[in-house]
């Protein structure tokens, strides 16, 4: 027994050593061209004569960056499947590539497949102007018909009937046109349509609306002579989808779903080849499940063989390209395999007749993917002090799991009593405690592919106190709502955290007037909603339907869009309310000035902020746009006002007046402030390095696609801390900045989202000290 065992081991080692001659997996040797749409800097003209092109752009987020991020992730997975990857634009080389070059790269390399990655943006007309259409969403995949004639591939250019004969117009890669009898060509639409359909269905399974596989004549799908598709993964103009598309984990899932569809495409191709030329025509390799978790057993079984006794079978399993299991020729056509680690597994069965002299007479492959069950790394709250009626955000940070959807459940306990249960798929609980006491929140996570009730749980405890003094809008700052999710209509009496989110959003937009938020859709909420609906030409019935949510999201999004200084003056209320007092150069408070308002008082405010060094525009206007807001926020922060929300209230006016007065006195005394340390953040860059100490000042979140001096400062800081390894910093937040930031966040136990928010900036500053 022992002797036999040793012999088997030796044999296995010998086989592992000769692994360079192992047989191919499904995608081994397949040349796949990955084409990230757009690229380069629009201000630069590249060697090929083309200016850079960012593709669709929303909120300073560029399509080219999302495309390349997906391409990079996709290439890693396809390489694991055994494919050879050819890029039209390398992941770390953001340059302009012409459409002709992209096609040439594919055709001249005799590639097996061409995949172009893009993302969409929808526009609509509103009062004759182009505005974002936030409602359109979903994923779509395009392909073009092609034709095989005399063993060569041609572009299909339509058909004509002359007499009784139908001709097909075709065109080769060089542009030469031919007219051939239809009976002499093979129209190869199927391949491409099948590929497009597999890919669009696969991506849609992640929760994207399925817009289908569509026939189209895009240049890259038209002139490439191999199966080719152009993927529009999602709509950047849809706020929810934009969030998904810029999320690194979601990009990974999209990449995986594309790779998985490509794999199944080749599986289908092999199946049909087998039916035509196969040794055993009906041979099938059944896998009990293509996606399993570590610890689960996968059963591999051959099927479709009429007389199993006539053959012997050999099985080989590769993981991430390496042979990890092999069982030499014998009578077993079925095995149970128990993988002990996550990864991509390729299975190959070799079959030969018992008396065959060949290495094998037939072979068949398949793959399966092993994941680790998800586990909750940490659960955290967004503030240390929690007060009654003040929203708290609790976030579960999960690692591992499959590429599929994760579901979360939060049980909120006050003492021993279960107060509420919230289920969602984003892992974030927004909750407003209504009473004091000891709270406990238990978070459960479950992978969609898992058969357990839940895969992991973790809890967090916090104490809720009653706040002595509620300052105006204090909660708004901590709960900066970026967008709302529609899940149901909200109306008078509705209850839930979605009501709180609605109140926060309406407060941010200036419609919700109550000082505190709640879980209940009350009179104040109703008043805010109807006012909002009236102002935005919606049905003012006080019911928050999908349309109202979309409008709110659109305006929230506009709030974030920079560079509104050239906007036209649309409202003219309050032109004589807040005026500059000429004699003392002071502002007079009469109304709250905030983003979106217009009037002479806005101009006076801008003059004052300019004078104090916070606003760096050449000419002041009567419109309160985002640069004014940024300047106000910077002013409020620098002067330690209780709220830095960019809304100019009485206390802000008082502080401005105080500093104007001081400045006037200093000017008279001919004194110069040489240190300049009291006003750290000036002008329209919202985050600046102060002196040599190098500290960052937070005023806006920085993420992939953001541009500005503050990005350069962030890069400088990450460089100093050893996370960013570039020689020169730039003002653009690209993938390497994101990678560096994620590394920093991970090393410092922050939420790893690649976004420099207030917490991350705070910790960076601590480390810089
Ligand atoms: Zn595009």
Short mmCIF file of N, CA and C in Angstrom, two decimals, residues 432-589:
data_model
loop_
_atom_site.label_atom_id
_atom_site.label_comp_id
_atom_site.label_asym_id
_atom_site.label_seq_id
_atom_site.Cartn_x
_atom_site.Cartn_y
_atom_site.Cartn_z
N UNK A 432 -32.02 56.91 12.20
CA UNK A 432 -32.22 58.06 13.08
C UNK A 432 -32.79 57.55 14.40
N UNK A 433 -31.99 57.51 15.46
CA UNK A 433 -32.51 57.03 16.74
C UNK A 433 -33.55 58.01 17.30
N UNK A 434 -34.64 57.45 17.80
CA UNK A 434 -35.70 58.32 18.32
C UNK A 434 -35.70 58.36 19.85
N UNK A 435 -34.83 57.59 20.49
CA UNK A 435 -34.79 57.60 21.95
C UNK A 435 -33.36 57.42 22.44
N UNK A 436 -33.12 57.84 23.70
CA UNK A 436 -31.80 57.67 24.29
C UNK A 436 -31.61 56.21 24.69
N UNK A 437 -30.36 55.81 24.87
CA UNK A 437 -30.12 54.47 25.39
C UNK A 437 -28.95 53.77 24.72
N UNK A 438 -28.76 52.51 25.12
CA UNK A 438 -27.68 51.70 24.57
C UNK A 438 -28.20 50.98 23.34
N UNK A 439 -27.58 51.22 22.19
CA UNK A 439 -27.99 50.58 20.95
C UNK A 439 -26.99 49.52 20.52
N UNK A 440 -27.51 48.56 19.80
CA UNK A 440 -26.68 47.50 19.25
C UNK A 440 -27.21 47.23 17.84
N UNK A 441 -26.33 47.25 16.86
CA UNK A 441 -26.75 46.94 15.50
C UNK A 441 -26.00 45.68 15.06
N UNK A 442 -26.75 44.67 14.65
CA UNK A 442 -26.11 43.45 14.13
C UNK A 442 -26.27 43.46 12.62
N UNK A 443 -25.14 43.32 11.93
CA UNK A 443 -25.18 43.30 10.47
C UNK A 443 -24.92 41.87 9.99
N UNK A 444 -25.78 41.40 9.09
CA UNK A 444 -25.61 40.07 8.49
C UNK A 444 -25.28 40.26 7.01
N UNK A 445 -24.38 39.44 6.49
CA UNK A 445 -24.09 39.50 5.06
C UNK A 445 -24.27 38.11 4.45
N UNK A 446 -24.82 38.09 3.23
CA UNK A 446 -25.02 36.82 2.54
C UNK A 446 -24.74 37.00 1.06
N UNK A 447 -23.95 36.10 0.52
CA UNK A 447 -23.68 36.11 -0.91
C UNK A 447 -24.87 35.46 -1.62
N UNK A 448 -25.23 36.03 -2.78
CA UNK A 448 -26.38 35.50 -3.52
C UNK A 448 -26.17 34.02 -3.88
N UNK A 449 -24.90 33.64 -4.10
CA UNK A 449 -24.63 32.26 -4.50
C UNK A 449 -24.58 31.29 -3.32
N UNK A 450 -24.53 31.85 -2.13
CA UNK A 450 -24.40 30.98 -0.96
C UNK A 450 -25.76 30.41 -0.57
N UNK A 451 -25.74 29.18 -0.03
CA UNK A 451 -27.01 28.56 0.33
C UNK A 451 -27.32 28.75 1.81
N UNK A 452 -26.39 29.36 2.54
CA UNK A 452 -26.64 29.58 3.97
C UNK A 452 -27.64 30.71 4.17
N UNK A 453 -28.16 30.77 5.42
CA UNK A 453 -29.07 31.87 5.75
C UNK A 453 -28.29 33.18 5.75
N UNK A 454 -27.08 33.14 6.32
CA UNK A 454 -26.15 34.27 6.19
C UNK A 454 -24.74 33.72 6.27
N UNK A 455 -23.77 34.46 5.76
CA UNK A 455 -22.40 33.97 5.71
C UNK A 455 -21.53 34.53 6.83
N UNK A 456 -21.89 35.71 7.32
CA UNK A 456 -21.13 36.29 8.42
C UNK A 456 -21.98 37.34 9.10
N UNK A 457 -21.64 37.64 10.36
CA UNK A 457 -22.33 38.73 11.06
C UNK A 457 -21.35 39.42 11.99
N UNK A 458 -21.64 40.66 12.27
CA UNK A 458 -20.82 41.43 13.19
C UNK A 458 -21.70 42.50 13.81
N UNK A 459 -21.35 42.93 15.02
CA UNK A 459 -22.20 43.95 15.63
C UNK A 459 -21.41 45.16 16.08
N UNK A 460 -22.14 46.24 16.25
CA UNK A 460 -21.54 47.48 16.74
C UNK A 460 -22.48 48.03 17.81
N UNK A 461 -21.86 48.61 18.87
CA UNK A 461 -22.68 49.17 19.95
C UNK A 461 -22.41 50.66 20.03
N UNK A 462 -23.43 51.41 20.35
CA UNK A 462 -23.22 52.84 20.57
C UNK A 462 -24.29 53.37 21.52
N UNK A 463 -23.96 54.50 22.12
CA UNK A 463 -24.87 55.10 23.09
C UNK A 463 -25.48 56.34 22.45
N UNK A 464 -26.78 56.47 22.59
CA UNK A 464 -27.46 57.65 22.04
C UNK A 464 -27.87 58.57 23.18
N UNK A 465 -27.47 59.85 23.04
CA UNK A 465 -27.80 60.85 24.06
C UNK A 465 -28.72 61.91 23.46
N UNK A 466 -29.31 62.67 24.35
CA UNK A 466 -30.11 63.79 23.85
C UNK A 466 -29.19 65.00 23.75
N UNK A 467 -29.23 65.64 22.61
CA UNK A 467 -28.33 66.79 22.42
C UNK A 467 -28.92 67.99 23.13
N UNK A 468 -28.07 68.74 23.89
CA UNK A 468 -28.54 69.88 24.66
C UNK A 468 -29.03 70.99 23.75
N UNK A 469 -28.22 71.28 22.77
CA UNK A 469 -28.52 72.44 21.92
C UNK A 469 -28.38 72.00 20.48
N UNK A 470 -29.41 72.16 19.71
CA UNK A 470 -29.28 71.76 18.31
C UNK A 470 -28.94 72.98 17.47
N UNK A 471 -27.82 72.90 16.83
CA UNK A 471 -27.44 74.04 15.99
C UNK A 471 -28.05 73.86 14.62
N UNK A 472 -28.24 74.93 13.93
CA UNK A 472 -28.91 74.89 12.63
C UNK A 472 -28.16 74.02 11.64
N UNK A 473 -28.86 73.07 11.15
CA UNK A 473 -28.32 72.29 10.04
C UNK A 473 -27.10 71.46 10.37
N UNK A 474 -26.83 71.28 11.68
CA UNK A 474 -25.62 70.54 12.03
C UNK A 474 -25.62 69.15 11.42
N UNK A 475 -26.77 68.58 11.32
CA UNK A 475 -26.83 67.21 10.81
C UNK A 475 -26.55 67.15 9.31
N UNK A 476 -26.84 68.23 8.62
CA UNK A 476 -26.67 68.24 7.17
C UNK A 476 -25.22 67.98 6.78
N UNK A 477 -24.35 68.64 7.53
CA UNK A 477 -22.94 68.53 7.20
C UNK A 477 -22.41 67.12 7.27
N UNK A 478 -22.87 66.41 8.31
CA UNK A 478 -22.36 65.07 8.53
C UNK A 478 -23.01 64.06 7.59
N UNK A 479 -24.13 64.46 7.01
CA UNK A 479 -24.85 63.51 6.18
C UNK A 479 -25.07 64.09 4.80
N UNK A 480 -23.98 64.39 4.18
CA UNK A 480 -24.05 65.02 2.88
C UNK A 480 -24.66 64.04 1.86
N UNK A 481 -25.92 64.26 1.58
CA UNK A 481 -26.64 63.38 0.65
C UNK A 481 -26.23 63.70 -0.78
N UNK A 482 -25.81 62.70 -1.53
CA UNK A 482 -25.39 62.89 -2.91
C UNK A 482 -26.49 62.50 -3.89
N UNK A 483 -27.28 61.50 -3.50
CA UNK A 483 -28.36 61.10 -4.38
C UNK A 483 -29.34 60.25 -3.59
N UNK A 484 -30.55 60.14 -4.09
CA UNK A 484 -31.54 59.30 -3.42
C UNK A 484 -31.77 58.05 -4.26
N UNK A 485 -32.13 56.99 -3.58
CA UNK A 485 -32.45 55.75 -4.29
C UNK A 485 -33.97 55.60 -4.29
N UNK A 486 -34.53 55.32 -5.46
CA UNK A 486 -35.97 55.11 -5.48
C UNK A 486 -36.27 53.65 -5.18
N UNK A 487 -37.10 53.39 -4.17
CA UNK A 487 -37.54 52.02 -3.96
C UNK A 487 -39.05 51.94 -3.81
N UNK A 488 -39.67 53.09 -3.48
CA UNK A 488 -41.13 53.12 -3.32
C UNK A 488 -41.57 54.58 -3.34
N UNK A 489 -42.85 54.82 -3.56
CA UNK A 489 -43.39 56.17 -3.47
C UNK A 489 -43.45 56.58 -1.99
N UNK A 490 -43.07 57.83 -1.72
CA UNK A 490 -43.16 58.32 -0.35
C UNK A 490 -44.23 59.40 -0.30
N UNK A 491 -45.10 59.34 0.73
CA UNK A 491 -46.13 60.37 0.88
C UNK A 491 -46.41 60.56 2.36
N UNK A 492 -47.31 61.49 2.66
CA UNK A 492 -47.67 61.82 4.04
C UNK A 492 -47.84 60.54 4.87
N UNK A 493 -47.12 60.45 5.96
CA UNK A 493 -47.25 59.29 6.84
C UNK A 493 -46.24 58.19 6.60
N UNK A 494 -45.54 58.22 5.45
CA UNK A 494 -44.53 57.19 5.19
C UNK A 494 -43.45 57.24 6.26
N UNK A 495 -42.90 56.08 6.59
CA UNK A 495 -41.85 56.04 7.60
C UNK A 495 -40.66 55.25 7.11
N UNK A 496 -39.49 55.66 7.52
CA UNK A 496 -38.30 54.89 7.17
C UNK A 496 -37.09 55.78 6.97
N UNK A 497 -35.94 55.14 6.82
CA UNK A 497 -34.71 55.91 6.64
C UNK A 497 -34.69 56.61 5.28
N UNK A 498 -35.49 56.09 4.34
CA UNK A 498 -35.55 56.78 3.05
C UNK A 498 -36.23 58.14 3.19
N UNK A 499 -37.12 58.27 4.20
CA UNK A 499 -37.75 59.57 4.45
C UNK A 499 -36.69 60.55 4.98
N UNK A 500 -35.84 60.04 5.89
CA UNK A 500 -34.76 60.88 6.43
C UNK A 500 -33.86 61.36 5.30
N UNK A 501 -33.52 60.44 4.42
CA UNK A 501 -32.65 60.80 3.30
C UNK A 501 -33.30 61.86 2.44
N UNK A 502 -34.61 61.71 2.23
CA UNK A 502 -35.35 62.70 1.44
C UNK A 502 -35.27 64.07 2.10
N UNK A 503 -35.49 64.09 3.43
CA UNK A 503 -35.43 65.36 4.15
C UNK A 503 -34.06 66.00 4.03
N UNK A 504 -33.02 65.18 4.16
CA UNK A 504 -31.65 65.71 4.05
C UNK A 504 -31.41 66.30 2.66
N UNK A 505 -31.91 65.59 1.66
CA UNK A 505 -31.71 66.08 0.28
C UNK A 505 -32.45 67.39 0.06
N UNK A 506 -33.70 67.45 0.54
CA UNK A 506 -34.48 68.67 0.35
C UNK A 506 -33.91 69.82 1.17
N UNK A 507 -33.28 69.47 2.29
CA UNK A 507 -32.65 70.51 3.10
C UNK A 507 -31.45 71.06 2.33
N UNK A 508 -30.70 70.16 1.75
CA UNK A 508 -29.52 70.58 1.00
C UNK A 508 -29.93 71.48 -0.17
N UNK A 509 -31.09 71.19 -0.74
CA UNK A 509 -31.56 71.98 -1.88
C UNK A 509 -32.31 73.23 -1.43
N UNK A 510 -32.46 73.37 -0.09
CA UNK A 510 -33.06 74.59 0.43
C UNK A 510 -34.57 74.57 0.59
N UNK A 511 -35.18 73.38 0.54
CA UNK A 511 -36.63 73.32 0.63
C UNK A 511 -37.14 72.86 2.00
N UNK A 512 -36.39 72.02 2.64
CA UNK A 512 -36.83 71.48 3.93
C UNK A 512 -36.41 72.46 5.02
N UNK A 513 -37.40 72.95 5.80
CA UNK A 513 -37.12 74.06 6.71
C UNK A 513 -36.95 73.64 8.17
N UNK A 514 -37.35 72.42 8.54
CA UNK A 514 -37.24 72.01 9.94
C UNK A 514 -35.78 71.90 10.36
N UNK A 515 -35.53 72.04 11.65
CA UNK A 515 -34.15 71.99 12.14
C UNK A 515 -33.62 70.58 12.27
N UNK A 516 -34.52 69.64 12.46
CA UNK A 516 -34.06 68.26 12.60
C UNK A 516 -34.76 67.38 11.57
N UNK A 517 -34.13 66.27 11.29
CA UNK A 517 -34.75 65.31 10.40
C UNK A 517 -35.45 64.24 11.23
N UNK A 518 -36.29 63.46 10.60
CA UNK A 518 -36.96 62.39 11.33
C UNK A 518 -37.19 61.22 10.40
N UNK A 519 -37.79 60.18 10.92
CA UNK A 519 -38.10 59.00 10.10
C UNK A 519 -39.48 59.11 9.47
N UNK A 520 -40.19 60.20 9.80
CA UNK A 520 -41.59 60.28 9.40
C UNK A 520 -41.82 61.40 8.37
N UNK A 521 -42.59 61.09 7.37
CA UNK A 521 -43.01 62.05 6.35
C UNK A 521 -44.13 62.89 6.98
N UNK A 522 -43.74 64.03 7.55
CA UNK A 522 -44.68 64.85 8.30
C UNK A 522 -45.06 66.11 7.52
N UNK A 523 -45.71 67.05 8.21
CA UNK A 523 -46.15 68.29 7.56
C UNK A 523 -44.99 69.07 6.94
N UNK A 524 -43.89 69.13 7.68
CA UNK A 524 -42.74 69.89 7.19
C UNK A 524 -42.19 69.25 5.91
N UNK A 525 -42.19 67.91 5.89
CA UNK A 525 -41.70 67.20 4.70
C UNK A 525 -42.63 67.45 3.52
N UNK A 526 -43.95 67.40 3.84
CA UNK A 526 -44.96 67.62 2.80
C UNK A 526 -44.79 69.01 2.18
N UNK A 527 -44.61 70.00 3.06
CA UNK A 527 -44.46 71.38 2.59
C UNK A 527 -43.23 71.49 1.68
N UNK A 528 -42.14 70.85 2.12
CA UNK A 528 -40.90 70.91 1.33
C UNK A 528 -41.08 70.24 -0.03
N UNK A 529 -41.75 69.10 -0.02
CA UNK A 529 -41.93 68.34 -1.26
C UNK A 529 -42.78 69.13 -2.26
N UNK A 530 -43.91 69.65 -1.78
CA UNK A 530 -44.79 70.38 -2.71
C UNK A 530 -44.09 71.64 -3.22
N UNK A 531 -43.35 72.30 -2.36
CA UNK A 531 -42.63 73.50 -2.80
C UNK A 531 -41.62 73.13 -3.88
N UNK A 532 -40.93 72.00 -3.63
CA UNK A 532 -39.93 71.53 -4.60
C UNK A 532 -40.60 71.18 -5.93
N UNK A 533 -41.74 70.48 -5.84
CA UNK A 533 -42.43 70.04 -7.06
C UNK A 533 -42.91 71.24 -7.87
N UNK A 534 -43.46 72.24 -7.17
CA UNK A 534 -43.94 73.45 -7.85
C UNK A 534 -42.78 74.14 -8.56
N UNK A 535 -41.68 74.27 -7.84
CA UNK A 535 -40.53 75.00 -8.38
C UNK A 535 -39.92 74.28 -9.57
N UNK A 536 -40.15 72.98 -9.67
CA UNK A 536 -39.52 72.22 -10.74
C UNK A 536 -40.50 71.64 -11.75
N UNK A 537 -41.66 72.29 -11.82
CA UNK A 537 -42.67 71.94 -12.83
C UNK A 537 -43.08 70.46 -12.77
N UNK A 538 -43.15 69.93 -11.54
CA UNK A 538 -43.64 68.55 -11.37
C UNK A 538 -45.06 68.63 -10.82
N UNK A 539 -45.77 67.52 -10.89
CA UNK A 539 -47.11 67.48 -10.31
C UNK A 539 -46.96 67.70 -8.80
N UNK A 540 -47.52 68.80 -8.27
CA UNK A 540 -47.26 69.13 -6.86
C UNK A 540 -48.28 68.47 -5.94
N UNK A 541 -48.27 67.13 -5.92
CA UNK A 541 -49.22 66.39 -5.09
C UNK A 541 -48.61 65.93 -3.77
N UNK A 542 -47.35 66.28 -3.53
CA UNK A 542 -46.72 65.91 -2.26
C UNK A 542 -46.31 64.46 -2.20
N UNK A 543 -46.50 63.73 -3.29
CA UNK A 543 -46.06 62.33 -3.33
C UNK A 543 -44.72 62.25 -4.05
N UNK A 544 -43.76 61.62 -3.38
CA UNK A 544 -42.45 61.52 -3.98
C UNK A 544 -42.38 60.24 -4.80
N UNK A 545 -42.58 60.41 -6.09
CA UNK A 545 -42.51 59.26 -6.99
C UNK A 545 -41.13 59.24 -7.66
N UNK A 546 -40.97 58.32 -8.59
CA UNK A 546 -39.68 58.15 -9.25
C UNK A 546 -39.22 59.45 -9.94
N UNK A 547 -40.22 60.14 -10.56
CA UNK A 547 -39.90 61.38 -11.27
C UNK A 547 -39.34 62.44 -10.34
N UNK A 548 -40.00 62.56 -9.17
CA UNK A 548 -39.53 63.55 -8.20
C UNK A 548 -38.12 63.19 -7.71
N UNK A 549 -37.91 61.90 -7.43
CA UNK A 549 -36.58 61.45 -6.99
C UNK A 549 -35.53 61.79 -8.05
N UNK A 550 -35.88 61.52 -9.31
CA UNK A 550 -34.93 61.80 -10.40
C UNK A 550 -34.58 63.28 -10.47
N UNK A 551 -35.60 64.12 -10.29
CA UNK A 551 -35.37 65.57 -10.35
C UNK A 551 -34.48 65.99 -9.17
N UNK A 552 -34.78 65.46 -8.00
CA UNK A 552 -33.95 65.79 -6.83
C UNK A 552 -32.51 65.38 -7.09
N UNK A 553 -32.34 64.17 -7.62
CA UNK A 553 -30.98 63.67 -7.90
C UNK A 553 -30.27 64.55 -8.92
N UNK A 554 -31.04 64.97 -9.92
CA UNK A 554 -30.45 65.81 -10.96
C UNK A 554 -29.92 67.10 -10.33
N UNK A 555 -30.74 67.70 -9.44
CA UNK A 555 -30.31 68.96 -8.83
C UNK A 555 -29.17 68.75 -7.84
N UNK A 556 -29.20 67.61 -7.16
CA UNK A 556 -28.08 67.30 -6.24
C UNK A 556 -26.80 67.18 -7.03
N UNK A 557 -26.94 66.57 -8.20
CA UNK A 557 -25.77 66.37 -9.07
C UNK A 557 -25.27 67.72 -9.58
N UNK A 558 -26.20 68.56 -10.00
CA UNK A 558 -25.82 69.89 -10.48
C UNK A 558 -25.06 70.67 -9.41
N UNK A 559 -25.50 70.45 -8.15
CA UNK A 559 -24.84 71.13 -7.04
C UNK A 559 -23.36 70.84 -7.02
N UNK A 560 -23.02 69.64 -7.47
CA UNK A 560 -21.62 69.24 -7.41
C UNK A 560 -20.82 69.64 -8.63
N UNK A 561 -21.53 69.96 -9.68
CA UNK A 561 -20.82 70.31 -10.90
C UNK A 561 -20.12 71.65 -10.70
N UNK A 562 -18.87 71.66 -11.02
CA UNK A 562 -18.09 72.88 -10.84
C UNK A 562 -18.35 73.86 -11.97
N UNK A 563 -17.71 75.01 -11.85
CA UNK A 563 -17.67 75.92 -12.97
C UNK A 563 -19.01 76.42 -13.45
N UNK A 564 -19.75 77.01 -12.56
CA UNK A 564 -21.04 77.52 -12.99
C UNK A 564 -20.99 79.03 -13.11
N UNK A 565 -19.80 79.57 -13.08
CA UNK A 565 -19.67 81.03 -13.05
C UNK A 565 -20.27 81.69 -14.29
N UNK A 566 -20.36 80.95 -15.40
CA UNK A 566 -20.93 81.56 -16.59
C UNK A 566 -22.42 81.29 -16.76
N UNK A 567 -23.04 80.80 -15.69
CA UNK A 567 -24.47 80.55 -15.79
C UNK A 567 -25.23 81.87 -15.85
N UNK A 568 -26.37 81.79 -16.50
CA UNK A 568 -27.15 83.01 -16.62
C UNK A 568 -28.01 83.23 -15.40
N UNK A 569 -28.32 84.46 -15.18
CA UNK A 569 -29.14 84.85 -14.06
C UNK A 569 -30.59 84.51 -14.34
N UNK A 570 -31.10 83.49 -13.63
CA UNK A 570 -32.47 83.07 -13.94
C UNK A 570 -33.49 83.58 -12.92
N UNK A 571 -33.04 83.77 -11.71
CA UNK A 571 -33.98 84.30 -10.72
C UNK A 571 -33.52 85.70 -10.33
N UNK A 572 -34.44 86.53 -9.97
CA UNK A 572 -33.99 87.87 -9.59
C UNK A 572 -34.65 88.35 -8.31
N UNK A 573 -34.95 87.38 -7.44
CA UNK A 573 -35.54 87.78 -6.17
C UNK A 573 -34.48 88.41 -5.28
N UNK A 574 -34.92 89.28 -4.44
CA UNK A 574 -34.05 89.80 -3.40
C UNK A 574 -32.92 90.69 -3.88
N UNK A 575 -33.15 91.40 -4.93
CA UNK A 575 -32.06 92.23 -5.44
C UNK A 575 -31.68 93.36 -4.49
N UNK A 576 -32.61 93.75 -3.65
CA UNK A 576 -32.26 94.88 -2.78
C UNK A 576 -32.34 94.52 -1.32
N UNK A 577 -32.13 93.24 -1.03
CA UNK A 577 -32.30 92.83 0.36
C UNK A 577 -30.98 92.90 1.13
N UNK A 578 -30.02 92.12 0.68
CA UNK A 578 -28.74 92.16 1.39
C UNK A 578 -27.80 93.11 0.68
N UNK A 579 -27.58 94.22 1.19
CA UNK A 579 -26.76 95.19 0.46
C UNK A 579 -25.48 95.57 1.19
N UNK A 580 -24.56 95.95 0.42
CA UNK A 580 -23.29 96.42 0.93
C UNK A 580 -23.50 97.82 1.50
N UNK A 581 -23.12 97.94 2.70
CA UNK A 581 -23.25 99.26 3.31
C UNK A 581 -22.03 100.08 2.92
N UNK A 582 -22.23 101.02 2.02
CA UNK A 582 -21.11 101.73 1.43
C UNK A 582 -20.22 102.47 2.42
N UNK A 583 -20.87 103.10 3.38
CA UNK A 583 -20.09 103.93 4.28
C UNK A 583 -19.09 103.12 5.08
N UNK A 584 -19.51 101.91 5.57
CA UNK A 584 -18.58 101.16 6.41
C UNK A 584 -18.04 99.92 5.68
N UNK A 585 -18.38 99.74 4.37
CA UNK A 585 -17.93 98.58 3.60
C UNK A 585 -18.36 97.29 4.27
N UNK A 586 -19.54 97.28 4.83
CA UNK A 586 -20.01 96.10 5.55
C UNK A 586 -21.21 95.49 4.82
N UNK A 587 -21.41 94.19 5.06
CA UNK A 587 -22.58 93.52 4.50
C UNK A 587 -23.74 93.60 5.49
N UNK A 588 -24.93 93.64 4.97
CA UNK A 588 -26.11 93.62 5.85
C UNK A 588 -26.86 92.32 5.61
N UNK A 589 -27.21 91.66 6.69
CA UNK A 589 -27.91 90.39 6.54
C UNK A 589 -29.41 90.60 6.41
#
